[in-house]
Short mmCIF file of C-alpha atoms (C1' of nucleotides) in Angstrom, two decimals:
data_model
loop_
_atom_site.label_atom_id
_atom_site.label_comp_id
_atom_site.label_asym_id
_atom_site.label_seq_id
_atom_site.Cartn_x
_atom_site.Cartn_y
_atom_site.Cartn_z
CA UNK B 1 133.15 114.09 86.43
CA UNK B 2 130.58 111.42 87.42
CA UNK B 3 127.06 112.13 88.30
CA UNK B 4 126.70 110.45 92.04
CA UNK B 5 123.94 108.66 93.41
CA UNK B 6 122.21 110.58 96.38
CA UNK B 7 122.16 108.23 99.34
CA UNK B 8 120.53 109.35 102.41
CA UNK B 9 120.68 107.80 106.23
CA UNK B 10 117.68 106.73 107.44
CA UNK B 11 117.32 106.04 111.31
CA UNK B 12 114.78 104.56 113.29
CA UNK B 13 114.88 104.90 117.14
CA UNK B 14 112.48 103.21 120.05
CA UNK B 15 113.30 102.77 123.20
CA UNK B 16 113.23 99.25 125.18
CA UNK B 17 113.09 97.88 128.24
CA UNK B 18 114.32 94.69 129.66
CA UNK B 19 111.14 92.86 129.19
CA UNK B 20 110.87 94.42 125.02
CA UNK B 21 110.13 97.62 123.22
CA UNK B 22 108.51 100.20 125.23
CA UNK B 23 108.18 103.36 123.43
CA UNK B 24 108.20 103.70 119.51
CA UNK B 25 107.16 106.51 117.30
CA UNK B 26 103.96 104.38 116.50
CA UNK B 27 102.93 104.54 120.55
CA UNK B 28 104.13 107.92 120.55
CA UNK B 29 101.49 109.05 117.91
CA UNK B 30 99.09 106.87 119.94
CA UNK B 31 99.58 108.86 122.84
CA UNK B 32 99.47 111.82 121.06
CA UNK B 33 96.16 111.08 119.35
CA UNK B 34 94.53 109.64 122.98
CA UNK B 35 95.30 112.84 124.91
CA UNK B 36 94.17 115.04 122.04
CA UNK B 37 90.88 113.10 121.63
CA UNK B 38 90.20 111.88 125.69
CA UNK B 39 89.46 108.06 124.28
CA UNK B 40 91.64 104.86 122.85
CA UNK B 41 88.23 104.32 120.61
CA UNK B 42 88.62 108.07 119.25
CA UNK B 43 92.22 107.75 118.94
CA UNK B 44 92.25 104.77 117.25
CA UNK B 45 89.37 105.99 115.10
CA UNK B 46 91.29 108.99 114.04
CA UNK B 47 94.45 107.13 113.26
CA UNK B 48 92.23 103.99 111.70
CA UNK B 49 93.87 101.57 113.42
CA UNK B 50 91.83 99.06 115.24
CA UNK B 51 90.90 99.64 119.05
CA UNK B 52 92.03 96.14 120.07
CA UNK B 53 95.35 97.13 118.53
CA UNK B 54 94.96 100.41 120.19
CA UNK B 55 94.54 98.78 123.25
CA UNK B 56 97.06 96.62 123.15
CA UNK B 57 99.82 99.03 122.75
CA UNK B 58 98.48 100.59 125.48
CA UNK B 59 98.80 97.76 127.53
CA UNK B 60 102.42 97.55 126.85
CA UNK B 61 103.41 100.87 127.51
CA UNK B 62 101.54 101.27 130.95
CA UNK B 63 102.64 97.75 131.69
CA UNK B 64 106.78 98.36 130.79
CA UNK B 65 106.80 101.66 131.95
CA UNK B 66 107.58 102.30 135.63
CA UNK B 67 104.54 104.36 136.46
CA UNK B 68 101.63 104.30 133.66
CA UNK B 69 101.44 106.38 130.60
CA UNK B 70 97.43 106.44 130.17
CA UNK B 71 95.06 106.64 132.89
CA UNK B 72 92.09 104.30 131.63
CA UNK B 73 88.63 105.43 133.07
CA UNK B 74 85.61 102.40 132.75
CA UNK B 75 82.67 103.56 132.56
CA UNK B 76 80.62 106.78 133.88
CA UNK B 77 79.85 109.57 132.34
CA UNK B 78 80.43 109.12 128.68
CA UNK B 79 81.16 105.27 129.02
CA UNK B 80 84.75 106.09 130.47
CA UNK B 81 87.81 107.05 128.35
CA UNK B 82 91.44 107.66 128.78
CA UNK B 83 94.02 110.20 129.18
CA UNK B 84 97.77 110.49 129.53
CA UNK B 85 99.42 110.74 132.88
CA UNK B 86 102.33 113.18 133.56
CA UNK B 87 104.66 110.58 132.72
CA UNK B 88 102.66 110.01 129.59
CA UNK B 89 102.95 113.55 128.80
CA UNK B 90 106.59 113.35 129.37
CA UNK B 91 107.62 110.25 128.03
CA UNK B 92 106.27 112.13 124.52
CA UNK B 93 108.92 114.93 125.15
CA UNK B 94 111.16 112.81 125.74
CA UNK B 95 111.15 110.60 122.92
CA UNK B 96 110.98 113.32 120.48
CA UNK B 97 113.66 115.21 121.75
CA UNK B 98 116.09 112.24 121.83
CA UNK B 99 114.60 111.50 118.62
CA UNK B 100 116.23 114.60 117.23
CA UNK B 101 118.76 114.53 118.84
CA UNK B 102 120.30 111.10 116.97
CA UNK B 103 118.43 112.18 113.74
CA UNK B 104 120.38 115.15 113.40
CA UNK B 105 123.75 113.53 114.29
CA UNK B 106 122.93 110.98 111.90
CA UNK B 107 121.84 113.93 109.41
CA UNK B 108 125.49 115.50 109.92
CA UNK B 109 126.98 112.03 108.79
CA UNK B 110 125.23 111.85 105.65
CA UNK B 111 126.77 115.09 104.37
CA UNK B 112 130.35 113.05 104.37
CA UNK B 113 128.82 109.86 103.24
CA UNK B 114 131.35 107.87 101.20
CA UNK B 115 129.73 104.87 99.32
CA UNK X 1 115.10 105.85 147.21
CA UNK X 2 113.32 105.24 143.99
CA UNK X 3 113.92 102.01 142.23
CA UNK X 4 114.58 103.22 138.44
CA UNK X 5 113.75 100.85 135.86
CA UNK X 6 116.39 100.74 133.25
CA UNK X 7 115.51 102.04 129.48
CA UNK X 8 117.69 101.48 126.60
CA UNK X 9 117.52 103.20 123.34
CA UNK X 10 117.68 101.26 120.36
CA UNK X 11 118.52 102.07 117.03
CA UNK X 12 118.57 101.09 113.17
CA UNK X 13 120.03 102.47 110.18
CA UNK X 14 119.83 102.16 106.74
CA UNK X 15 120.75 103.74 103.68
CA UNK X 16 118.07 104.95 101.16
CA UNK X 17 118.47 105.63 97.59
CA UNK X 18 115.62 107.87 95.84
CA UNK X 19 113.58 105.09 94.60
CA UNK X 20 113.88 103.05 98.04
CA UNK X 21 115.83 101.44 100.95
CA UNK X 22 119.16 100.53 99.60
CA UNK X 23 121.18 98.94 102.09
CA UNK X 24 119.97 97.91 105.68
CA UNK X 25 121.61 95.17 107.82
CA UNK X 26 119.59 92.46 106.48
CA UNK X 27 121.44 93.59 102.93
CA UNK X 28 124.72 93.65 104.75
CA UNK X 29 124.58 89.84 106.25
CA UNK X 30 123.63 88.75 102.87
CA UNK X 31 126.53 90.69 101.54
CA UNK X 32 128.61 88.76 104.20
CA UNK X 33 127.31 85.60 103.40
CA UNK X 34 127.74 85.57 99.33
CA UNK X 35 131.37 86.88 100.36
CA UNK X 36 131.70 83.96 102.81
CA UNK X 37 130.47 81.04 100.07
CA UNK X 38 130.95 82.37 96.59
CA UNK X 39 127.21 81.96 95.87
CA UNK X 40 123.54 82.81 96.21
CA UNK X 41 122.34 79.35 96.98
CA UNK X 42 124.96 78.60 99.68
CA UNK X 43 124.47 82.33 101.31
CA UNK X 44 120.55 81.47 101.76
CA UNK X 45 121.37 78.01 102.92
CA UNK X 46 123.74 79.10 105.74
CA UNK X 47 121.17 82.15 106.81
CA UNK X 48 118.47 79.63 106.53
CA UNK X 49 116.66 82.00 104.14
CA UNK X 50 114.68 81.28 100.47
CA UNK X 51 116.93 81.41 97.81
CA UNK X 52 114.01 83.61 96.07
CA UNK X 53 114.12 86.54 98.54
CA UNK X 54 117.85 86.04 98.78
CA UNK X 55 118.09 86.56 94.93
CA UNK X 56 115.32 89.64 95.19
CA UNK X 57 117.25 91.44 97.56
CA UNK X 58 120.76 91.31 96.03
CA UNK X 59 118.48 92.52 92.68
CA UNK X 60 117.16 95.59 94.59
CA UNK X 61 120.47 96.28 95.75
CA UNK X 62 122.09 96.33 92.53
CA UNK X 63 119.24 98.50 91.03
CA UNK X 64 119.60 100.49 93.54
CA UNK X 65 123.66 101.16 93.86
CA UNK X 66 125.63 102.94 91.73
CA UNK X 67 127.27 100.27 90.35
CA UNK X 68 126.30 96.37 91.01
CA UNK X 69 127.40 95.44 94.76
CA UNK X 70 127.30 91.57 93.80
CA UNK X 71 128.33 90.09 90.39
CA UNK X 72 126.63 86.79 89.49
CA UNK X 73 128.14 84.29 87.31
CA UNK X 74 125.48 82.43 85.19
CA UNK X 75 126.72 78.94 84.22
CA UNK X 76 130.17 77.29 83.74
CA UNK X 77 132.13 75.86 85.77
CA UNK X 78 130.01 74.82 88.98
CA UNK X 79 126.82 75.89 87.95
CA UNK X 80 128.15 79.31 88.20
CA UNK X 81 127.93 81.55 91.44
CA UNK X 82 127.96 85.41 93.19
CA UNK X 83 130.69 87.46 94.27
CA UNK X 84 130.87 90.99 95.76
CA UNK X 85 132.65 93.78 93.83
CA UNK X 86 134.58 96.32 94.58
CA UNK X 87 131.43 98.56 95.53
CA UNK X 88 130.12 95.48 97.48
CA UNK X 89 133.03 95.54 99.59
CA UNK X 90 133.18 98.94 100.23
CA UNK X 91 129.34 99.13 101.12
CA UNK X 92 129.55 96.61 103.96
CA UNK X 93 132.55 98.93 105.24
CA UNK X 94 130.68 102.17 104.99
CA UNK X 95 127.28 100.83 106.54
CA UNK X 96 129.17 98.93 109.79
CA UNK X 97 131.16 102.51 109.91
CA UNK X 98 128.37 104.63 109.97
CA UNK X 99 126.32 102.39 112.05
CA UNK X 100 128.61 102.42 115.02
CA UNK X 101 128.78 106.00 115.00
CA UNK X 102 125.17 106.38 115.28
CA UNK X 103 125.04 103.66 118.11
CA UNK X 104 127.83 105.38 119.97
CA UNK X 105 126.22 108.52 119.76
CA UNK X 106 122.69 107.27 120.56
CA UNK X 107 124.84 105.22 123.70
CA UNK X 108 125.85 108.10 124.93
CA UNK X 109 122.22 109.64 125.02
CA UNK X 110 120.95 106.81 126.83
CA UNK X 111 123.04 107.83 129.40
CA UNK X 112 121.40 110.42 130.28
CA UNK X 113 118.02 109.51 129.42
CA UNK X 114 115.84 111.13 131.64
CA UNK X 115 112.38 109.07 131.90
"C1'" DA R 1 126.19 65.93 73.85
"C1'" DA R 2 125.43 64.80 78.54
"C1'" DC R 3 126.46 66.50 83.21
"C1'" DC R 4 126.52 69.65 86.80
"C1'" DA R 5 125.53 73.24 90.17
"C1'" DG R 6 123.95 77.65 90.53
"C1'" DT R 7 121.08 81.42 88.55
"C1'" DA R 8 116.38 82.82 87.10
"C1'" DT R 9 111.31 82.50 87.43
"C1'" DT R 10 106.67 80.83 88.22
"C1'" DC R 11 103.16 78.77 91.08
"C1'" DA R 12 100.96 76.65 94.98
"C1'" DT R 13 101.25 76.32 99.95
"C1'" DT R 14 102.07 77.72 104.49
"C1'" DT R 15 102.81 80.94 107.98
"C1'" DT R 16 102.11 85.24 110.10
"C1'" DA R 17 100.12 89.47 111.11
"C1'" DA R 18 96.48 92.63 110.85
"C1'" DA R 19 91.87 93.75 110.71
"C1'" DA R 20 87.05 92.92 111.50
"C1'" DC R 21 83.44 91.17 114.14
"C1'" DA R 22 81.07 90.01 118.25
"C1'" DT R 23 80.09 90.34 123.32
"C1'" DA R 24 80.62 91.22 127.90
"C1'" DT R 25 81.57 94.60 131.49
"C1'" DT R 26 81.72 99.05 133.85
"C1'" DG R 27 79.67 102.99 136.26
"C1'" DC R 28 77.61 107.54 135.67
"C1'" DT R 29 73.02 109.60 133.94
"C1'" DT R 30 68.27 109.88 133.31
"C1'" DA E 1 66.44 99.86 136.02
"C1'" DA E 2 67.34 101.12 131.42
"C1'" DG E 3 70.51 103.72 128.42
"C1'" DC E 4 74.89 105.07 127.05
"C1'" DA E 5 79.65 105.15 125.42
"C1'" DA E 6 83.86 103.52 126.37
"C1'" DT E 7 86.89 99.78 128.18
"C1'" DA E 8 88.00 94.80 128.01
"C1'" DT E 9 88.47 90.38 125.66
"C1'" DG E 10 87.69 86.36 122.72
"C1'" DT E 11 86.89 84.61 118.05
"C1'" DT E 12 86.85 84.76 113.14
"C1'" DT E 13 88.25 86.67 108.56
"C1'" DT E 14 91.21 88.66 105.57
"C1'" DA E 15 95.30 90.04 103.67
"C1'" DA E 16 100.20 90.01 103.20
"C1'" DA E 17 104.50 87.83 103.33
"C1'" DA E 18 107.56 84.04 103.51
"C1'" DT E 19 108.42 79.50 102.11
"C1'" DG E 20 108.79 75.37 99.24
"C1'" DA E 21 108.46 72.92 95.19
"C1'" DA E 22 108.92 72.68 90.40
"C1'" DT E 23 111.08 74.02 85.95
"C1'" DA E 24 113.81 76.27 82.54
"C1'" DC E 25 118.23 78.27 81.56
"C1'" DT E 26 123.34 78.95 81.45
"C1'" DG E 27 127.96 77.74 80.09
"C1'" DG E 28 132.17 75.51 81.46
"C1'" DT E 29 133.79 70.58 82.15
"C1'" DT E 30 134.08 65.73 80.97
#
DNA sequence: AACCAGTATTCATTTTAAAACATATTGCTT
DNA sequence: AAGCAATATGTTTTAAAATGAATACTGGTT
């Protein structure tokens, strides 16, 4: 009997709109990390990732998605900051759930996996 | 009545093997390619490709597989040349196969993708 | 034994992407 | 009006990855 190689399926899933990628695990974290900490600089610290990139992706998503995902304040109290917007908040739940939803369809076809 | 911006999900697969990514559908085009021209050299050409990363890749994947995916002949008659196995052959099957059910699947989520 | 075309491998070069740095701007607070 | 902390944006550096060029090797064929 011969000892088989374990093979697993990996997926990766973002979703796009016409104009290019809108929403990606990697924004999805960003998100995450902006409305825990109430600032793209504090996010981006946390996650050390650079706030231009930060801001960037930012950009993107607010500019690709129909109604924007952060809420930008400049300046005021504090210097300004950001926060997520209710479609922010729900774009999150969204991804992850669809997220699971292929992963674990994907997950089922790895059991009968014939390579 | 609200003008809905259409959102697609996207999706890629690839098979992992314990000490890395084993097949993806960079792999598989290669694959293709050697099939198509009976060697490394030609298979870069035509995917306008380095013959160096061409040659790393089909190393990984034979590392990586079970048994070799692409057999190289070293010398001889026409300098000598690359040809898929058995395994080879059955690995682009398997990945195109389990790629379209994932796609399907993720298809039919997008359907109701509620953003 | 010289030829040939493709594999195998190293090294320098180019391209690309990411990170780091530097400023300007904004608007509440003091 | 000066201070503050964050947004906004341009420029420069650095690092990583891909490419290209060069060279040795292989083993049938002529």
């Amino acid at each position: 009997m011969s000892e088989n190689k374990k093979y697993n399926i990996e997926v990766r899933i973002w979703i796009e709109e016409t104009s290019g990628p809108f929403l990606g695990i990697g924004k999805v974290w960003l998100l995450e990390n902006i409305q825990k900490n109430g600032s793209i600089t504090n996010a981006a610290k946390e996650m050390k990732m650079a706030y231009r990139q930060a801001w960037q992706l930012v950009e993107e998503m607010n500019q690709r998605a129909e109604s924007p995902l952060v809420e930008k304040l400049l300046g005021g109290k504090g210097g300004g900051g950001a926060k997520l917007t209710e479609a922010g908040e729900r774009a999150i739940a969204v991804f992850y759930e669809v997220e699971k939803r292929i992963k674990d369809f994907a997950l089922k076809e790895t059991q009968n996996l014939k390579l």
